[in-house]
Amino acid sequence: MAESENKRTAILSVYDKTGLLDLAKGLIKHQVRLLASGGTAKMIREAGFAVEDISSVTHAPEMLSGRVKTLHPAVHAGILARNLEDDEKDLAAQGIQKVDFVVCNLYPFEETVSKINVTVAEAVEEIDVGGVTLLRGAAKNHERVTVLCDPNDYADFLDRLDQGDIPEENRRLYALKAFEHTADYDAHIAAFLRKQIPGDGERHRPLRYGVNPQQKPASVFVNGRPLPFKVLAGSPGYINLKDALNGWMLVKELKEALGFPAATSFKHVSPAGAAIGVPLTATEKQVYMVETIEGLSESPLAQAYARARGADRMSSFGDMIALSDVVDQPTAEIIAKEVSDGVIAPGYAPGVLEMLAAKKGGKYLVLQMDPNYEPPRMATEMVGGVTFVQPRNDVRIVPHETFGRVLTTNRSVPESAIRDLTVATITLKYTQSNSVCYALNGQTIGVGAGQQSRIHCTRLAGDKADGWWMRFHERTLRLKWKKGVKRPDKSNAIDQLCTGQVAQSGPERERYESLFEEVPKDFTPEERREWLGKLGEVAISSDAFFPFDDNVYRAARSGVKYMASPGGSVNDGAVHAAAEQLGITFIDQPFRLFHH
């Protein structure tokens, strides 16, 4: 006993035995006493190295079919003891020696649960308790104890030992790796059990696949709490849910900022359109194809969705809808007429759920969102196996505060412009960057998303805004359709006419003409220029600074009178001067709003 008390002690219990014998040899070279369990002790002993079973210090055999091997005060008091007088007295009173090194790694639980038809009982039996406790105890006490869980660290450890002792920075690094090892192990256990607990998708919901059909399996969950939405009808897909949740955050924020019901039409993680419930004119009802909806004028929510969907009908085809308020009958009737993948809202009026659930042959997705849900403060994502962590972008757009600093001599900013800048800016917060948004009448009229160049965002969004305005031209309003032409075909033909994309000949032209009782004349450049010249009072916002004045000149061609963006470009002065020259009010919006 006296001889062992003068030696340092190592406990070894490993599943991955890579490098184990070299490590044992190196420890023995430094007069370290080896204690090991089960197969670890067997391998060391058969190699001819001196090793003792854990039971030599616990004086208790392995029991419960191996469930209890190292769980004993003689082990864990030796690991957790500090270099304190009181700890020394406690150990002496119980005849327990300190442990200086712990070498342990865990059986990969993911291999257990990947076996075909594995049961919960079989999986649970493989959960390591003693090994995790060894690792956590040693990692906690890394000020004195060195813990190793990665065989790749053995050579470095032995080199340090040859130099005299293990430096504190290495002990801390090894401890971090131990905690990461146990955290990963526990995450696999939690992931398995999460799938086994019944609850109709309350905490974990499997998805058909991920972004693409070949990306299986896929699922969604929230750690430590139920999912913030319920699936009332249909089966959600990965992209559906990303659109739904981004869309919900957008409309929730819009309503909080402006006090109106809000709606958005989302496609591929960017909004095609967003709006608040500003009353629709008779012409707007016609342009947005909602003139026959009963009760429309009494439903701000329905008018918000009519605007959001009508902003860019081509991009909204097959959209995911997000609505800030309980879905009423007029809103549901608009949705019922459109091609859409699903809707998320805080609730549904009587009879509405049944109407929506019948869409797409009963496959239409209907989600009910918890309106009180707040996402965690920290946002995490993984790219190429590398984990990124940052606070979520919780900056709030407060209309009169956010847009209170005017940089041009024309300082007049009417309430309507403040409203439209708010709609545009909150929309950008949930749009893939780079992004620029034009807005008018409480709605977006052009969203330029995901472009590497700012001017291309401005042009793209401006072209969309121009196309939107051309739909209000008398010629467009008087189109005469053949009977039975469907809404998507009408939308496509109107888009071709209003954006100047009508084919001049061939099968495409014939297909276009076949939709009309009376084929409309194409707009001439002069007609287009004259009509676009009547568009005004448009607001534009950018998720970051405008680097060159070309953005100002392009925006002005689409009726922009109010611009907002953060500063920070070396060309800020030239950009503001161009706005001044064109009579555009330029506002310093203080927040960069990149979204990736």
mmCIF file of N, CA and C in Angstrom, residues 177-250:
data_model
loop_
_atom_site.group_PDB
_atom_site.id
_atom_site.type_symbol
_atom_site.label_atom_id
_atom_site.label_comp_id
_atom_site.label_asym_id
_atom_site.label_seq_id
_atom_site.Cartn_x
_atom_site.Cartn_y
_atom_site.Cartn_z
ATOM 1 N N LYS A 177 -12.386 19.188 -24.521
ATOM 2 C CA LYS A 177 -12.689 18.082 -25.423
ATOM 3 C C LYS A 177 -13.543 17.023 -24.728
ATOM 4 N N ALA A 178 -13.294 16.809 -23.442
ATOM 5 C CA ALA A 178 -14.095 15.844 -22.682
ATOM 6 C C ALA A 178 -15.547 16.301 -22.578
ATOM 7 N N PHE A 179 -15.736 17.588 -22.275
ATOM 8 C CA PHE A 179 -17.104 18.102 -22.196
ATOM 9 C C PHE A 179 -17.791 18.047 -23.561
ATOM 10 N N GLU A 180 -17.060 18.345 -24.623
ATOM 11 C CA GLU A 180 -17.637 18.250 -25.967
ATOM 12 C C GLU A 180 -18.004 16.813 -26.292
ATOM 13 N N HIS A 181 -17.170 15.878 -25.854
ATOM 14 C CA HIS A 181 -17.423 14.456 -26.090
ATOM 15 C C HIS A 181 -18.710 14.013 -25.392
ATOM 16 N N THR A 182 -18.869 14.387 -24.134
ATOM 17 C CA THR A 182 -20.083 13.992 -23.404
ATOM 18 C C THR A 182 -21.303 14.739 -23.930
ATOM 19 N N ALA A 183 -21.121 15.989 -24.341
ATOM 20 C CA ALA A 183 -22.255 16.748 -24.885
ATOM 21 C C ALA A 183 -22.746 16.117 -26.180
ATOM 22 N N ASP A 184 -21.818 15.724 -27.043
ATOM 23 C CA ASP A 184 -22.185 15.072 -28.293
ATOM 24 C C ASP A 184 -22.870 13.738 -28.016
ATOM 25 N N TYR A 185 -22.353 13.019 -27.045
ATOM 26 C CA TYR A 185 -22.940 11.728 -26.663
ATOM 27 C C TYR A 185 -24.374 11.922 -26.178
ATOM 28 N N ASP A 186 -24.573 12.889 -25.287
ATOM 29 C CA ASP A 186 -25.913 13.154 -24.770
ATOM 30 C C ASP A 186 -26.850 13.648 -25.861
ATOM 31 N N ALA A 187 -26.317 14.402 -26.821
ATOM 32 C CA ALA A 187 -27.153 14.906 -27.912
ATOM 33 C C ALA A 187 -27.703 13.760 -28.749
ATOM 34 N N HIS A 188 -26.879 12.725 -28.982
ATOM 35 C CA HIS A 188 -27.353 11.565 -29.740
ATOM 36 C C HIS A 188 -28.428 10.806 -28.961
ATOM 37 N N ILE A 189 -28.254 10.702 -27.649
ATOM 38 C CA ILE A 189 -29.272 10.036 -26.828
ATOM 39 C C ILE A 189 -30.576 10.828 -26.883
ATOM 40 N N ALA A 190 -30.475 12.141 -26.701
ATOM 41 C CA ALA A 190 -31.668 12.987 -26.719
ATOM 42 C C ALA A 190 -32.365 12.914 -28.075
ATOM 43 N N ALA A 191 -31.577 12.905 -29.144
ATOM 44 C CA ALA A 191 -32.168 12.846 -30.481
ATOM 45 C C ALA A 191 -32.930 11.538 -30.676
ATOM 46 N N PHE A 192 -32.380 10.448 -30.178
ATOM 47 C CA PHE A 192 -33.056 9.158 -30.303
ATOM 48 C C PHE A 192 -34.343 9.145 -29.491
ATOM 49 N N LEU A 193 -34.243 9.534 -28.224
ATOM 50 C CA LEU A 193 -35.419 9.485 -27.358
ATOM 51 C C LEU A 193 -36.489 10.475 -27.792
ATOM 52 N N ARG A 194 -36.051 11.615 -28.360
ATOM 53 C CA ARG A 194 -37.015 12.613 -28.817
ATOM 54 C C ARG A 194 -37.940 12.029 -29.875
ATOM 55 N N LYS A 195 -37.373 11.152 -30.697
ATOM 56 C CA LYS A 195 -38.175 10.535 -31.757
ATOM 57 C C LYS A 195 -39.105 9.444 -31.223
ATOM 58 N N GLN A 196 -38.780 8.899 -30.034
ATOM 59 C CA GLN A 196 -39.557 7.780 -29.504
ATOM 60 C C GLN A 196 -40.725 8.218 -28.632
ATOM 61 N N ILE A 197 -40.658 9.467 -28.145
ATOM 62 C CA ILE A 197 -41.688 9.922 -27.218
ATOM 63 C C ILE A 197 -42.924 10.323 -28.006
ATOM 64 N N PRO A 198 -44.080 9.691 -27.721
ATOM 65 C CA PRO A 198 -45.300 10.063 -28.432
ATOM 66 C C PRO A 198 -45.725 11.480 -28.074
ATOM 67 N N GLY A 199 -46.454 12.123 -28.967
ATOM 68 C CA GLY A 199 -46.900 13.488 -28.700
ATOM 69 C C GLY A 199 -47.373 14.173 -29.962
ATOM 70 N N ASP A 200 -47.559 13.415 -31.035
ATOM 71 C CA ASP A 200 -48.105 13.943 -32.280
ATOM 72 C C ASP A 200 -47.300 15.147 -32.784
ATOM 73 N N GLY A 201 -45.977 14.992 -32.751
ATOM 74 C CA GLY A 201 -45.117 16.044 -33.286
ATOM 75 C C GLY A 201 -44.973 17.247 -32.397
ATOM 76 N N GLU A 202 -45.309 17.122 -31.122
ATOM 77 C CA GLU A 202 -45.252 18.281 -30.245
ATOM 78 C C GLU A 202 -43.824 18.735 -30.000
ATOM 79 N N ARG A 203 -42.893 17.793 -29.851
ATOM 80 C CA ARG A 203 -41.506 18.149 -29.562
ATOM 81 C C ARG A 203 -40.559 17.831 -30.713
ATOM 82 N N HIS A 204 -40.946 16.923 -31.545
ATOM 83 C CA HIS A 204 -40.075 16.513 -32.653
ATOM 84 C C HIS A 204 -40.961 16.137 -33.827
ATOM 85 N N ARG A 205 -40.631 16.669 -34.983
ATOM 86 C CA ARG A 205 -41.453 16.350 -36.149
ATOM 87 C C ARG A 205 -40.554 15.913 -37.298
ATOM 88 N N PRO A 206 -40.692 14.655 -37.715
ATOM 89 C CA PRO A 206 -39.951 14.209 -38.894
ATOM 90 C C PRO A 206 -40.504 14.881 -40.147
ATOM 91 N N LEU A 207 -39.627 15.171 -41.091
ATOM 92 C CA LEU A 207 -40.014 15.798 -42.350
ATOM 93 C C LEU A 207 -39.798 14.815 -43.489
ATOM 94 N N ARG A 208 -40.462 15.058 -44.600
ATOM 95 C CA ARG A 208 -40.344 14.137 -45.736
ATOM 96 C C ARG A 208 -38.886 14.030 -46.184
ATOM 97 N N TYR A 209 -38.224 15.163 -46.243
ATOM 98 C CA TYR A 209 -36.806 15.227 -46.582
ATOM 99 C C TYR A 209 -36.324 16.626 -46.236
ATOM 100 N N GLY A 210 -35.042 16.896 -46.477
ATOM 101 C CA GLY A 210 -34.493 18.209 -46.188
ATOM 102 C C GLY A 210 -34.743 19.168 -47.333
ATOM 103 N N VAL A 211 -33.726 19.941 -47.701
ATOM 104 C CA VAL A 211 -33.888 20.900 -48.790
ATOM 105 C C VAL A 211 -34.195 20.186 -50.097
ATOM 106 N N ASN A 212 -33.569 19.022 -50.314
ATOM 107 C CA ASN A 212 -33.767 18.244 -51.533
ATOM 108 C C ASN A 212 -34.194 16.821 -51.174
ATOM 109 N N PRO A 213 -34.857 16.116 -52.096
ATOM 110 C CA PRO A 213 -35.359 14.767 -51.789
ATOM 111 C C PRO A 213 -34.275 13.784 -51.359
ATOM 112 N N GLN A 214 -33.042 13.983 -51.823
ATOM 113 C CA GLN A 214 -31.977 13.049 -51.452
ATOM 114 C C GLN A 214 -31.443 13.295 -50.044
ATOM 115 N N GLN A 215 -31.892 14.369 -49.400
ATOM 116 C CA GLN A 215 -31.393 14.708 -48.057
ATOM 117 C C GLN A 215 -32.348 14.159 -46.997
ATOM 118 N N LYS A 216 -32.155 12.887 -46.701
ATOM 119 C CA LYS A 216 -32.976 12.184 -45.716
ATOM 120 C C LYS A 216 -32.067 11.514 -44.692
ATOM 121 N N PRO A 217 -32.548 11.366 -43.452
ATOM 122 C CA PRO A 217 -33.806 11.880 -42.900
ATOM 123 C C PRO A 217 -33.655 13.336 -42.500
ATOM 124 N N ALA A 218 -34.785 13.981 -42.246
ATOM 125 C CA ALA A 218 -34.797 15.378 -41.810
ATOM 126 C C ALA A 218 -35.866 15.544 -40.736
ATOM 127 N N SER A 219 -35.675 16.515 -39.877
ATOM 128 C CA SER A 219 -36.636 16.733 -38.800
ATOM 129 C C SER A 219 -36.463 18.137 -38.238
ATOM 130 N N VAL A 220 -37.410 18.548 -37.388
ATOM 131 C CA VAL A 220 -37.303 19.815 -36.671
ATOM 132 C C VAL A 220 -37.641 19.576 -35.209
ATOM 133 N N PHE A 221 -37.016 20.344 -34.330
ATOM 134 C CA PHE A 221 -37.305 20.271 -32.904
ATOM 135 C C PHE A 221 -36.760 21.523 -32.245
ATOM 136 N N VAL A 222 -37.165 21.739 -31.003
ATOM 137 C CA VAL A 222 -36.620 22.806 -30.175
ATOM 138 C C VAL A 222 -36.136 22.160 -28.892
ATOM 139 N N ASN A 223 -34.912 22.453 -28.485
ATOM 140 C CA ASN A 223 -34.377 21.858 -27.261
ATOM 141 C C ASN A 223 -35.157 22.325 -26.038
ATOM 142 N N GLY A 224 -35.602 21.371 -25.249
ATOM 143 C CA GLY A 224 -36.150 21.672 -23.943
ATOM 144 C C GLY A 224 -37.550 22.227 -23.918
ATOM 145 N N ARG A 225 -38.234 22.290 -25.059
ATOM 146 C CA ARG A 225 -39.586 22.831 -25.072
ATOM 147 C C ARG A 225 -40.319 22.322 -26.309
ATOM 148 N N PRO A 226 -41.646 22.411 -26.315
ATOM 149 C CA PRO A 226 -42.394 21.981 -27.505
ATOM 150 C C PRO A 226 -42.115 22.895 -28.692
ATOM 151 N N LEU A 227 -42.397 22.390 -29.884
ATOM 152 C CA LEU A 227 -42.317 23.226 -31.072
ATOM 153 C C LEU A 227 -43.324 24.374 -30.953
ATOM 154 N N PRO A 228 -43.015 25.549 -31.496
ATOM 155 C CA PRO A 228 -43.904 26.704 -31.325
ATOM 156 C C PRO A 228 -45.100 26.713 -32.270
ATOM 157 N N PHE A 229 -45.254 25.672 -33.068
ATOM 158 C CA PHE A 229 -46.383 25.612 -34.000
ATOM 159 C C PHE A 229 -47.024 24.230 -33.949
ATOM 160 N N LYS A 230 -48.274 24.185 -34.338
ATOM 161 C CA LYS A 230 -48.999 22.924 -34.470
ATOM 162 C C LYS A 230 -49.375 22.723 -35.934
ATOM 163 N N VAL A 231 -49.295 21.485 -36.386
ATOM 164 C CA VAL A 231 -49.701 21.162 -37.746
ATOM 165 C C VAL A 231 -51.171 20.749 -37.710
ATOM 166 N N LEU A 232 -52.023 21.602 -38.254
ATOM 167 C CA LEU A 232 -53.463 21.329 -38.238
ATOM 168 C C LEU A 232 -53.908 20.556 -39.465
ATOM 169 N N ALA A 233 -53.155 20.658 -40.552
ATOM 170 C CA ALA A 233 -53.481 19.932 -41.785
ATOM 171 C C ALA A 233 -52.236 19.864 -42.643
ATOM 172 N N GLY A 234 -52.138 18.812 -43.451
ATOM 173 C CA GLY A 234 -51.012 18.665 -44.357
ATOM 174 C C GLY A 234 -49.770 18.138 -43.675
ATOM 175 N N SER A 235 -48.695 18.073 -44.445
ATOM 176 C CA SER A 235 -47.425 17.550 -43.959
ATOM 177 C C SER A 235 -46.320 18.527 -44.339
ATOM 178 N N PRO A 236 -45.669 19.177 -43.365
ATOM 179 C CA PRO A 236 -44.707 20.232 -43.693
ATOM 180 C C PRO A 236 -43.414 19.694 -44.277
ATOM 181 N N GLY A 237 -42.843 20.454 -45.177
ATOM 182 C CA GLY A 237 -41.514 20.177 -45.691
ATOM 183 C C GLY A 237 -40.502 21.112 -45.060
ATOM 184 N N TYR A 238 -39.251 20.827 -45.279
ATOM 185 C CA TYR A 238 -38.145 21.595 -44.697
ATOM 186 C C TYR A 238 -38.220 23.063 -45.110
ATOM 187 N N ILE A 239 -38.350 23.315 -46.428
ATOM 188 C CA ILE A 239 -38.398 24.690 -46.918
ATOM 189 C C ILE A 239 -39.704 25.351 -46.501
ATOM 190 N N ASN A 240 -40.809 24.586 -46.492
ATOM 191 C CA ASN A 240 -42.081 25.133 -46.003
ATOM 192 C C ASN A 240 -41.909 25.772 -44.636
ATOM 193 N N LEU A 241 -41.253 25.045 -43.741
ATOM 194 C CA LEU A 241 -41.129 25.525 -42.366
ATOM 195 C C LEU A 241 -40.165 26.706 -42.266
ATOM 196 N N LYS A 242 -39.107 26.704 -43.055
ATOM 197 C CA LYS A 242 -38.209 27.860 -43.041
ATOM 198 C C LYS A 242 -38.946 29.101 -43.531
ATOM 199 N N ASP A 243 -39.740 28.939 -44.593
ATOM 200 C CA ASP A 243 -40.533 30.066 -45.089
ATOM 201 C C ASP A 243 -41.581 30.490 -44.067
ATOM 202 N N ALA A 244 -42.244 29.508 -43.465
ATOM 203 C CA ALA A 244 -43.308 29.814 -42.508
ATOM 204 C C ALA A 244 -42.772 30.578 -41.305
ATOM 205 N N LEU A 245 -41.667 30.124 -40.747
ATOM 206 C CA LEU A 245 -41.145 30.747 -39.533
ATOM 207 C C LEU A 245 -40.544 32.123 -39.822
ATOM 208 N N ASN A 246 -39.838 32.253 -40.933
ATOM 209 C CA ASN A 246 -39.342 33.578 -41.319
ATOM 210 C C ASN A 246 -40.506 34.520 -41.604
ATOM 211 N N GLY A 247 -41.505 34.005 -42.303
ATOM 212 C CA GLY A 247 -42.667 34.812 -42.623
ATOM 213 C C GLY A 247 -43.424 35.248 -41.381
ATOM 214 N N TRP A 248 -43.558 34.317 -40.417
ATOM 215 C CA TRP A 248 -44.257 34.672 -39.186
ATOM 216 C C TRP A 248 -43.537 35.793 -38.448
ATOM 217 N N MET A 249 -42.211 35.700 -38.344
ATOM 218 C CA MET A 249 -41.469 36.749 -37.648
ATOM 219 C C MET A 249 -41.633 38.093 -38.348
ATOM 220 N N LEU A 250 -41.695 38.060 -39.685
ATOM 221 C CA LEU A 250 -41.869 39.301 -40.443
ATOM 222 C C LEU A 250 -43.220 39.943 -40.123
#
